[in-house]
Every structure is written in structure tokens, then in C-alpha cells.
XYZ file of C-alpha atoms in Angstrom:
522
model
C -38.381 -17.188 49.298
C -36.131 -14.608 50.293
C -32.485 -15.124 48.623
C -30.503 -15.148 51.849
C -32.821 -18.441 52.777
C -32.630 -19.606 49.659
C -28.826 -19.336 49.968
C -28.652 -21.388 53.222
C -31.177 -23.997 51.770
C -28.885 -24.290 48.603
C -26.019 -24.759 50.656
C -27.509 -27.347 52.994
C -29.174 -29.312 50.226
C -25.530 -29.327 48.214
C -23.809 -30.943 52.070
C -26.960 -33.722 51.614
C -26.128 -34.473 48.053
C -22.527 -34.683 48.342
C -23.610 -37.435 51.516
C -25.631 -39.233 49.167
C -22.853 -39.430 46.722
C -20.820 -40.625 49.095
C -23.024 -43.123 50.545
C -23.791 -44.662 46.810
C -19.747 -44.849 46.258
C -19.110 -46.806 49.409
C -22.485 -48.862 48.908
C -20.872 -50.029 45.335
C -17.570 -50.570 46.252
C -18.019 -51.725 49.873
C -16.205 -55.079 49.558
C -13.059 -53.032 48.680
C -13.630 -50.524 51.739
C -12.725 -51.737 55.427
C -15.486 -50.567 57.590
C -17.847 -49.562 54.899
C -21.013 -50.554 56.771
C -19.835 -47.692 59.429
C -19.406 -44.995 56.690
C -22.517 -45.871 54.823
C -24.531 -45.553 57.933
C -22.828 -42.007 58.461
C -23.513 -40.813 55.386
C -27.293 -41.707 55.367
C -27.312 -39.898 59.109
C -25.771 -36.781 57.690
C -28.182 -36.462 54.604
C -31.139 -37.378 56.648
C -29.973 -34.622 58.954
C -28.834 -32.537 55.881
C -32.131 -32.442 53.986
C -34.655 -32.716 57.051
C -32.922 -28.987 57.864
C -33.668 -27.930 54.275
C -37.313 -28.775 54.380
C -37.479 -27.009 57.935
C -36.079 -24.108 56.472
C -38.557 -23.960 53.697
C -41.894 -24.857 55.954
C -44.239 -22.058 56.692
C -46.063 -23.034 59.810
C -44.682 -24.076 63.298
C -46.278 -27.662 63.001
C -43.805 -28.389 59.936
C -40.762 -27.141 61.636
C -41.572 -29.310 64.361
C -41.820 -32.436 62.029
C -39.000 -31.434 60.492
C -36.967 -31.648 63.385
C -37.952 -34.762 64.511
C -36.724 -36.039 61.230
C -33.499 -33.868 61.547
C -33.118 -35.799 64.529
C -33.284 -39.600 63.121
C -29.505 -38.623 61.579
C -28.305 -36.139 63.291
C -27.518 -37.002 66.705
C -26.307 -40.409 65.484
C -23.653 -38.810 63.230
C -21.284 -37.874 66.034
C -20.738 -41.525 67.305
C -20.814 -43.008 63.872
C -17.719 -40.733 63.104
C -16.143 -41.274 66.033
C -16.364 -44.879 65.254
C -14.931 -44.206 61.597
C -11.824 -42.390 62.984
C -11.555 -45.711 65.610
C -11.635 -47.710 62.867
C -9.017 -45.468 60.916
C -6.538 -45.818 63.488
C -7.068 -49.468 63.855
C -9.119 -49.505 67.118
C -11.651 -52.749 67.136
C -14.870 -51.606 68.358
C -17.135 -54.288 69.739
C -20.539 -54.505 69.427
C -21.372 -53.697 73.231
C -18.933 -50.813 72.738
C -21.095 -49.710 69.840
C -24.380 -50.018 71.344
C -22.804 -48.180 74.157
C -22.080 -45.072 71.845
C -25.708 -45.035 70.639
C -27.330 -44.970 74.176
C -27.608 -41.137 74.096
C -28.820 -40.292 70.607
C -31.562 -43.124 70.995
C -32.427 -40.991 73.672
C -32.023 -37.788 72.276
C -34.483 -38.525 69.381
C -37.281 -39.929 71.782
C -36.791 -36.613 73.482
C -37.078 -34.463 70.420
C -40.217 -36.590 69.038
C -41.971 -36.035 72.648
C -40.616 -32.824 73.157
C -43.998 -31.350 73.467
C -45.065 -33.722 76.346
C -42.327 -32.808 78.709
C -40.274 -29.744 77.321
C -36.884 -31.902 78.520
C -35.084 -30.749 74.978
C -36.761 -27.536 74.380
C -38.653 -25.412 77.070
C -39.528 -23.421 74.019
C -39.845 -23.432 70.421
C -41.531 -21.070 67.885
C -41.206 -19.162 64.952
C -39.658 -15.802 65.677
C -41.919 -12.973 64.644
C -41.196 -9.750 62.944
C -38.573 -11.057 60.628
C -38.943 -11.645 57.037
C -37.276 -15.196 57.323
C -38.899 -18.313 59.192
C -36.328 -18.062 61.896
C -36.447 -19.997 65.007
C -36.651 -18.859 68.599
C -35.755 -21.891 71.133
C -35.014 -22.043 74.543
C -33.012 -25.200 75.343
C -33.789 -27.883 78.044
C -31.479 -30.069 80.170
C -31.611 -32.830 77.766
C -30.430 -30.499 75.098
C -27.850 -29.789 77.345
C -26.439 -33.545 77.630
C -27.190 -33.933 73.774
C -24.800 -31.196 72.919
C -22.118 -32.394 75.788
C -22.242 -35.725 74.443
C -22.058 -34.493 70.716
C -18.970 -32.277 71.473
C -17.250 -34.955 73.311
C -17.108 -37.443 70.259
C -15.768 -34.608 68.107
C -13.521 -33.718 70.094
C -12.408 -37.361 71.081
C -12.174 -37.955 67.153
C -10.101 -34.998 66.597
C -7.774 -35.507 69.389
C -7.050 -38.988 68.723
C -6.308 -37.919 64.836
C -4.259 -34.930 65.995
C -2.458 -37.495 68.832
C -1.286 -40.199 65.547
C 0.204 -36.889 63.452
C 3.865 -37.289 64.205
C 3.359 -40.998 63.108
C 1.752 -40.146 59.961
C 4.001 -40.128 56.797
C 4.180 -37.240 54.458
C 2.096 -39.223 51.587
C -1.065 -39.897 54.227
C -1.086 -36.391 55.840
C -3.709 -35.004 53.549
C -6.210 -37.855 54.639
C -5.530 -37.358 57.919
C -6.167 -33.319 57.560
C -9.131 -34.227 55.624
C -10.467 -36.387 58.863
C -9.698 -33.829 61.152
C -11.609 -30.966 59.429
C -14.470 -33.530 58.905
C -14.433 -33.268 62.808
C -13.133 -30.053 63.885
C -15.111 -27.808 61.709
C -18.750 -28.834 62.352
C -17.619 -29.003 66.533
C -16.455 -25.292 66.082
C -19.494 -24.174 63.879
C -21.839 -25.671 66.412
C -19.790 -23.819 69.532
C -20.314 -20.287 67.913
C -23.956 -21.147 67.198
C -24.279 -22.214 71.020
C -23.001 -18.582 71.877
C -24.883 -16.685 69.625
C -22.127 -15.977 67.161
C -24.223 -16.913 63.946
C -27.209 -15.637 62.443
C -30.078 -15.460 64.856
C -31.983 -18.721 64.593
C -29.995 -20.297 61.875
C -28.016 -23.976 62.645
C -24.913 -23.357 60.074
C -23.578 -26.984 61.152
C -25.520 -28.535 58.014
C -24.301 -25.820 56.039
C -20.661 -26.583 56.644
C -20.996 -29.975 56.398
C -20.978 -29.269 52.673
C -17.266 -28.257 53.059
C -16.591 -31.124 55.156
C -18.597 -33.474 52.838
C -16.225 -31.974 49.411
C -13.048 -32.469 51.636
C -14.157 -36.527 52.045
C -15.143 -36.781 48.257
C -11.619 -35.558 47.249
C -10.205 -37.642 49.528
C -11.846 -40.541 48.295
C -11.106 -39.762 44.769
C -7.656 -38.705 44.896
C -5.564 -40.340 47.831
C -8.183 -43.591 48.021
C -9.035 -42.333 51.705
C -11.373 -45.343 52.176
C -9.507 -48.112 50.095
C -6.451 -47.640 51.940
C -6.432 -47.512 55.739
C -2.636 -45.738 56.432
C -3.149 -45.054 59.891
C -4.644 -48.834 60.751
C -2.441 -50.071 58.205
C 0.764 -48.362 59.959
C -0.199 -49.608 63.351
C 0.213 -53.001 61.698
C 2.999 -52.273 59.723
C 5.230 -50.913 62.452
C 4.036 -53.354 64.902
C 5.526 -55.973 62.849
C 8.277 -58.243 64.027
C 9.767 -58.517 60.586
C 11.740 -55.341 59.013
C 9.907 -54.920 55.897
C 11.406 -52.275 53.007
C 8.661 -51.150 50.147
C 9.713 -50.649 46.741
C 8.000 -48.796 43.658
C 8.005 -50.545 40.231
C 11.308 -48.687 40.058
C 13.212 -50.417 42.664
C 12.915 -46.667 44.552
C 12.446 -47.058 48.192
C 9.126 -46.031 48.986
C 8.434 -46.852 52.651
C 9.975 -48.962 55.495
C 8.730 -49.747 58.784
C 10.212 -49.623 62.636
C 11.313 -52.895 62.663
C 13.456 -52.207 60.007
C 14.980 -49.280 61.284
C 16.005 -50.834 64.560
C 17.680 -53.659 62.389
C 19.328 -50.996 60.069
C 19.703 -47.518 62.235
C 21.067 -45.515 59.385
C 18.276 -45.790 57.346
C 16.273 -42.788 56.967
C 13.379 -41.042 55.525
C 15.837 -39.041 53.521
C 16.658 -42.147 51.655
C 13.111 -42.633 50.277
C 12.847 -41.836 46.552
C 16.496 -43.345 46.276
C 16.903 -46.488 44.604
C 17.633 -49.367 46.510
C 21.125 -49.643 44.904
C 21.690 -45.961 45.956
C 20.657 -46.693 49.334
C 22.587 -49.871 49.771
C 25.958 -48.036 48.665
C 25.172 -45.377 51.239
C 24.788 -47.629 54.197
C 27.412 -50.135 52.988
C 29.749 -48.960 50.347
C 28.801 -51.748 47.983
C 25.699 -52.547 45.424
C 22.640 -54.221 46.985
C 24.087 -57.960 46.803
C 20.918 -59.906 45.578
C 19.438 -60.630 42.196
C 15.498 -60.736 43.059
C 14.087 -64.153 41.834
C 10.442 -63.942 40.452
C 10.194 -67.412 42.880
C 10.472 -65.665 46.186
C 13.537 -67.243 47.012
C 15.009 -66.304 50.255
C 18.755 -64.672 50.648
C 20.856 -64.742 54.000
C 22.006 -61.290 55.086
C 24.354 -60.532 57.927
C 24.292 -57.392 59.265
C 25.951 -56.224 62.186
C 24.156 -53.701 64.234
C 25.776 -52.139 67.892
C 28.947 -54.113 67.567
C 27.066 -57.272 67.279
C 26.509 -59.794 64.206
C 22.743 -60.468 62.870
C 21.712 -62.669 60.278
C 18.420 -62.114 58.647
C 16.375 -64.155 56.089
C 15.513 -61.596 53.042
C 12.738 -62.550 50.794
C 11.658 -60.578 47.817
C 7.690 -60.569 47.192
C 6.456 -58.530 44.224
C 3.345 -56.633 44.212
C 1.146 -56.649 41.086
C -1.786 -54.306 40.292
C -5.150 -56.146 38.571
C -4.180 -55.649 35.318
C -0.838 -57.950 36.468
C 1.774 -54.745 35.903
C 4.183 -54.609 38.401
C 3.182 -52.016 41.232
C 6.254 -52.506 43.141
C 7.954 -55.042 45.371
C 8.181 -55.690 49.320
C 11.769 -56.535 51.052
C 11.051 -58.525 53.867
C 13.877 -59.182 56.805
C 13.376 -61.922 59.095
C 15.848 -62.047 61.744
C 16.986 -65.510 61.985
C 20.224 -65.141 64.398
C 18.812 -67.417 67.263
C 18.149 -69.899 64.446
C 21.151 -69.619 63.046
C 23.049 -69.351 66.173
C 21.101 -73.028 66.810
C 22.213 -74.096 63.772
C 25.597 -73.201 64.428
C 25.707 -74.826 67.540
C 24.270 -77.920 66.815
C 27.020 -77.929 63.718
C 29.577 -77.321 66.329
C 28.510 -80.127 68.254
C 28.117 -82.457 65.514
C 31.880 -81.167 64.202
C 33.782 -80.576 68.082
C 34.436 -82.621 70.779
C 32.281 -81.065 73.415
C 34.711 -81.265 76.186
C 37.948 -80.245 74.540
C 36.281 -78.021 72.037
C 38.673 -80.009 68.860
C 37.421 -81.970 66.143
C 35.787 -85.215 66.946
C 36.357 -88.508 65.426
C 34.042 -88.396 62.962
C 35.059 -85.096 61.532
C 38.926 -85.863 61.537
C 38.072 -89.411 59.631
C 36.003 -86.811 57.239
C 38.879 -84.122 56.854
C 41.594 -86.485 56.405
C 40.322 -88.569 53.734
C 40.314 -85.421 51.775
C 43.808 -84.574 53.037
C 44.994 -88.087 52.243
C 43.591 -87.934 48.457
C 44.786 -84.585 47.764
C 48.805 -85.488 48.877
C 47.910 -88.629 47.083
C 47.118 -86.395 43.959
C 50.471 -84.543 44.231
C 52.558 -87.459 45.421
C 53.374 -85.723 48.649
C 53.908 -87.548 52.008
C 51.001 -88.593 54.614
C 51.258 -89.011 58.160
C 48.982 -89.647 61.227
C 49.930 -89.674 65.010
C 47.966 -91.470 67.385
C 48.325 -91.039 71.111
C 46.576 -91.382 74.256
C 47.184 -90.249 78.025
C 49.156 -93.068 80.360
C 47.335 -94.642 83.485
C 44.400 -92.050 82.192
C 41.789 -94.653 84.502
C 44.013 -94.240 87.460
C 43.576 -90.552 87.400
C 39.987 -90.797 86.807
C 39.795 -93.505 89.956
C 42.286 -91.435 92.212
C 41.050 -87.888 91.657
C 37.717 -88.302 90.087
C 36.344 -87.755 86.949
C 36.061 -83.997 87.097
C 39.870 -83.766 87.095
C 40.219 -86.583 84.146
C 37.888 -84.050 82.194
C 40.383 -81.315 83.707
C 43.585 -83.550 82.196
C 42.018 -83.818 78.939
C 41.648 -80.324 78.194
C 44.962 -79.655 79.660
C 46.330 -81.902 77.194
C 44.700 -80.330 74.297
C 45.889 -77.081 75.267
C 49.299 -78.402 75.741
C 49.406 -79.969 72.494
C 47.839 -77.150 70.177
C 50.644 -74.732 71.165
C 52.856 -77.213 69.562
C 50.604 -77.851 66.525
C 50.479 -75.668 63.424
C 46.588 -74.643 62.178
C 47.332 -76.767 58.887
C 47.973 -80.192 61.465
C 44.627 -81.592 62.005
C 43.991 -82.190 65.638
C 41.154 -84.451 66.886
C 39.988 -86.237 69.902
C 39.781 -89.801 68.573
C 37.614 -91.092 71.877
C 38.072 -91.648 75.573
C 41.934 -90.198 76.457
C 43.156 -90.944 72.846
C 43.698 -88.150 70.562
C 44.995 -88.043 66.800
C 46.800 -85.585 64.449
C 46.806 -85.677 60.578
C 49.941 -84.453 58.896
C 49.660 -83.995 55.483
C 52.962 -83.315 53.581
C 55.045 -84.861 56.356
C 57.513 -88.186 56.248
C 57.684 -90.729 58.625
C 60.524 -88.941 60.297
C 58.875 -85.496 60.266
C 55.937 -86.854 61.972
C 57.973 -88.699 64.708
C 59.834 -85.880 65.084
C 56.509 -83.836 66.087
C 55.269 -86.722 68.223
C 58.292 -86.644 70.257
C 57.604 -82.426 70.450
C 54.566 -83.412 71.962
C 55.688 -86.122 74.295
C 58.665 -83.649 75.585
C 55.645 -80.706 76.078
C 52.954 -82.852 77.977
C 55.859 -84.460 80.228
C 57.182 -80.860 81.148
C 53.626 -79.389 81.945
C 52.092 -81.592 84.756
C 48.451 -80.887 85.344
C 48.085 -78.041 88.693
C 45.382 -80.005 90.529
C 45.490 -81.179 94.330
C 49.409 -80.390 93.626
C 50.872 -81.674 90.543
C 49.971 -84.463 88.339
C 52.401 -85.865 85.847
C 51.226 -86.127 82.184
C 53.241 -88.560 80.277
C 51.344 -90.221 76.664
C 52.502 -93.178 74.412
C 52.445 -92.422 70.645
C 51.852 -94.127 67.546
C 53.160 -92.830 63.877
C 52.599 -94.315 60.502
C 52.857 -92.613 57.019
C 50.813 -93.872 54.114
C 52.466 -95.786 50.996
C 52.774 -93.857 47.959
C 50.596 -96.449 46.105
C 47.617 -95.516 44.818
C 45.746 -97.925 47.355
C 46.402 -96.828 50.515
C 43.183 -95.956 52.555
C 42.742 -94.211 55.690
C 41.532 -96.975 58.053
C 44.263 -99.009 57.323
C 46.947 -95.841 58.147
C 44.813 -95.460 61.645
C 45.345 -99.379 62.211
C 49.131 -99.421 61.500
C 49.170 -96.167 63.996
C 47.315 -98.052 66.567
C 49.636 -101.015 66.408
C 52.762 -98.517 66.622
C 50.944 -96.848 69.967
C 50.622 -100.423 71.321
C 54.197 -101.417 70.964
C 54.815 -97.652 72.891
C 52.501 -99.284 75.900
C 54.401 -102.525 75.608
C 58.005 -100.906 75.829
C 57.316 -99.270 78.691
C 54.750 -96.164 77.939
C 55.750 -92.646 77.251
C 57.539 -93.108 73.986
C 56.734 -92.946 70.045
C 57.087 -95.677 68.286
C 56.761 -95.791 64.391
C 55.177 -98.455 62.037
C 57.943 -99.429 59.553
C 56.122 -102.268 56.944
C 54.937 -104.941 59.401
C 56.626 -103.987 62.576
C 56.518 -101.188 64.954
C 59.646 -99.593 66.188
C 61.275 -96.802 67.644
C 62.306 -94.079 65.564
């Protein structure tokens, strides 16, 4: 046998052996490899193609060559669509059964055409061994279906290459060797087939099975060194980057390893240049302070407030350790869940629970809870504590004459006027209806009466501008807590209420103080 022919047969056989190795490897680890079935079929198709072509080269008669050509086409026309399906899976695109079946229509017809070519000549118009050469090179004339088959095969290879190239910018540096391997696996056979068709390869020799040993070798390298099949990075990235939650990937030394697009939107200052730095180093560069949380193995959630574009955002930070099969720590995921809307709803509900909806000051229940605490503190310090209770005179007449909308405006007006007269340490609340209350820690009865008088004068001097002008007057009752330890807030409020009604009986628009069992003018 000619040494050149031996070299060709050896190269083609090596390609077949590589593909058998890939097939066995994936078959053994099929449970760990997504899309293993497609890859197994792909390597079987390439193995059949390679070995059949090698036996065809070693054949001496035209009959043997035709037989091995038919066997060759059991694998070769199916390899291109199977390769395309692998790429689609790698990119995270789901191929339905109907779509997969459609991909194999033309390859199936091609196999039928080759097997029956002697009857119709639609695939090969002429198929003979070239005479006058030391090697059994084939001389063929292509038929109409050969063109269809060639266009379809080239289209599959070109589509797969184009899809992979379109993801080049989106692929992270650590995954680009895998991407290059897959691009070569599609581009090299496509280019070689083109050179063969235009006559730039040795006469009568199809170089595609030979170059398959190069692409198969690249696949073996990528699978064994870069885990190309056990981790499908682009499909993973498609899911990773489409997540609404922000994710930061840390290695076992808590160095930044990766992050998705969501966290990049949440923290725009985060950049690829920070990959490889520790989490503390990254956080210090971003905020000027160390990372604020100590991660607990129980996965406890922490709350983070972050300002993006001037808007305050709330995130729930969840820490999830990643472990290898032997239990050793491989790294961790930090998941940032945007709970801003939930937090704002919670704050709104809390606000509604604490504040009066119309006037936006404390409601009665919050006033009582907070006043009890203030009273206890004043009692412990031996300081005075007083309350001022007041309501709007003839408020019902305003509602009846002007309507409830004007009545609401009057309530808001009263609050605005009073807030200008009160300091921040004075607890101001709507007690109910048109009634308001002020708690005054560290204020004696005379101090409280002076404050109440100031409020009364301010209200009287600022009528409500509605349908002209509506005069506002109020009646006040003031009470001071006794120095004894048995003073209760409800008792103090009842005393202030009695003083308030004394102001009403005495003609309204005045301040009365509770002194012992009597309510009197200060």
C-alpha cells in the first residue's frame, strides 16, 4: 500500500478513534452531561463516517468503494444537523421533537439517494476509480441532489458558526476557550469541504474526515480540561444573566469570580476589573467601607440599602455556600433580591398603623404607646410630665354648613398651625375626630398651660381660607402627672378631658387646667 495512502487512512482512523473515545466518555457520564444523547449520536455519526471512509480508501474494487460510500453516508449527512443541535443546546435554545425531525429530513433523503444511486444517478452522475494513478482515487461527477445535500450541510455548519460568533462578546473570558473549540469544530470542516469542492485538495481525496481528527482532538481537550460538556457556559449565562435577582459568585477564598447583569444594574460601579479581588476589597472600593455582613452557614438573610441614580433601593442579601462532592467549600453565591416595593409597602403599612391618614401626625394608639414610655422615663428621672387635650370649637357646624371636604381641610389646617408652635420633643397626635393631644415631657402644669395658650392664640389668629374665611377657635384642657409612682396615663388623659369640658362650659376658646378635683383657668 502506498505510504501516502497509508497516511490518509491513518489520519481518518485517528479521527474515528477520537470520536469513539468521545462517545464512550459521554455515554459513561451521560447523567452529568446536559444533552448527552445528542452528543453521543453526533460522535457515532462521525465515527461511522470516518471509519467507512478509511475502509473505502483501502478498497481495491469499485464495488467495495460503493459499499463503503453507502455506509459512510449513514453517518456523514446526519453529523451536520446533530452538530447544529449541540450548538443550539449550548446556547440555551430548546429544540422541539418536531424541529429535530425536520432537521433530519434532507440527510435521510441523502442516505436513500446514495444507496440507490445506480438506479437514478441523482447524487453521483459518474462514480468511478480514476485510472493511471498508483492510488485508488475516485473520480466523480456530482448530481442534482448532491448540490442540495452540500447546500444543506454547509448551511448547518455556517449557522452553527454564526450563532457561536454572535455570542463572542457576551462570553466571559474564562469560557472563551470552549467557544473557540466549538467554532473550530464547525468552521474547519466547512472550510475544508469548500476547498474540496473547488478542487484545491488532492485529486479524488475528501479531506474532511482527515481534519476531523483535529476538531475531535480539540473537543477531547475542551472536555477533559475545561469541562465543556459538564458545564454549558453560554446556556448557563443565558439563565444567569436573565435572572431578576443579582448574583455575585465568590470562590473559596471569597474572591469575586463572576456576577450577572442584574447585579451590574443594581451596582453600576461593579466592573470586570474587580474580578479576582476579595469581597472586602471590592466593597471598600465601591462604598469606602468593608463588606457589612458576616455570612452565617444557616443562610440567614441580611438587608442592604443601596442608592442608585439618586433612588434608595432595598435588597435582601442571601448567602449560599457552594460545596464540592467531597464536602469541601468550593465558593459561594451572594444573591441580591430587590425588595424595594415590598419594603415601601411595609413602610406604608407601618405608616398607616402609626399615623393618622388625613393629618399625617401620630394616631391615638401610637400616642398612647409612646406617651407611656415618655411618662415612665420622666417618672424615673423625677421630671414633670403634662398632656394638653384640645378640640375644634363647633366643628360639626363647619361640616354641616361647608361640607365634609372643608371639614377635612380645617383639620389639616389646625395641624399645620400647631406644628409650627411645637418643638420636635413634643408628641403631637390626633386623638379622635376633631380632638388632638400633645404630650409634654419635662413640662410643669404652668409650662403646659403656656404652650396651650400659645396654640389657642395661633389658631384664633389664622382662620382657614375657604369660601372666604372660616374662623378657628379651640378649647383646651391641661393636666400634669403627680409625682407619685402610681400615676397612670389613662388617668392623666381623663383629667385633661375634664379640664377640656370645663373650657367648653365656660364659653369655649380658652385653656383650663386640672387642679386636684377641679378644672380651673390657669
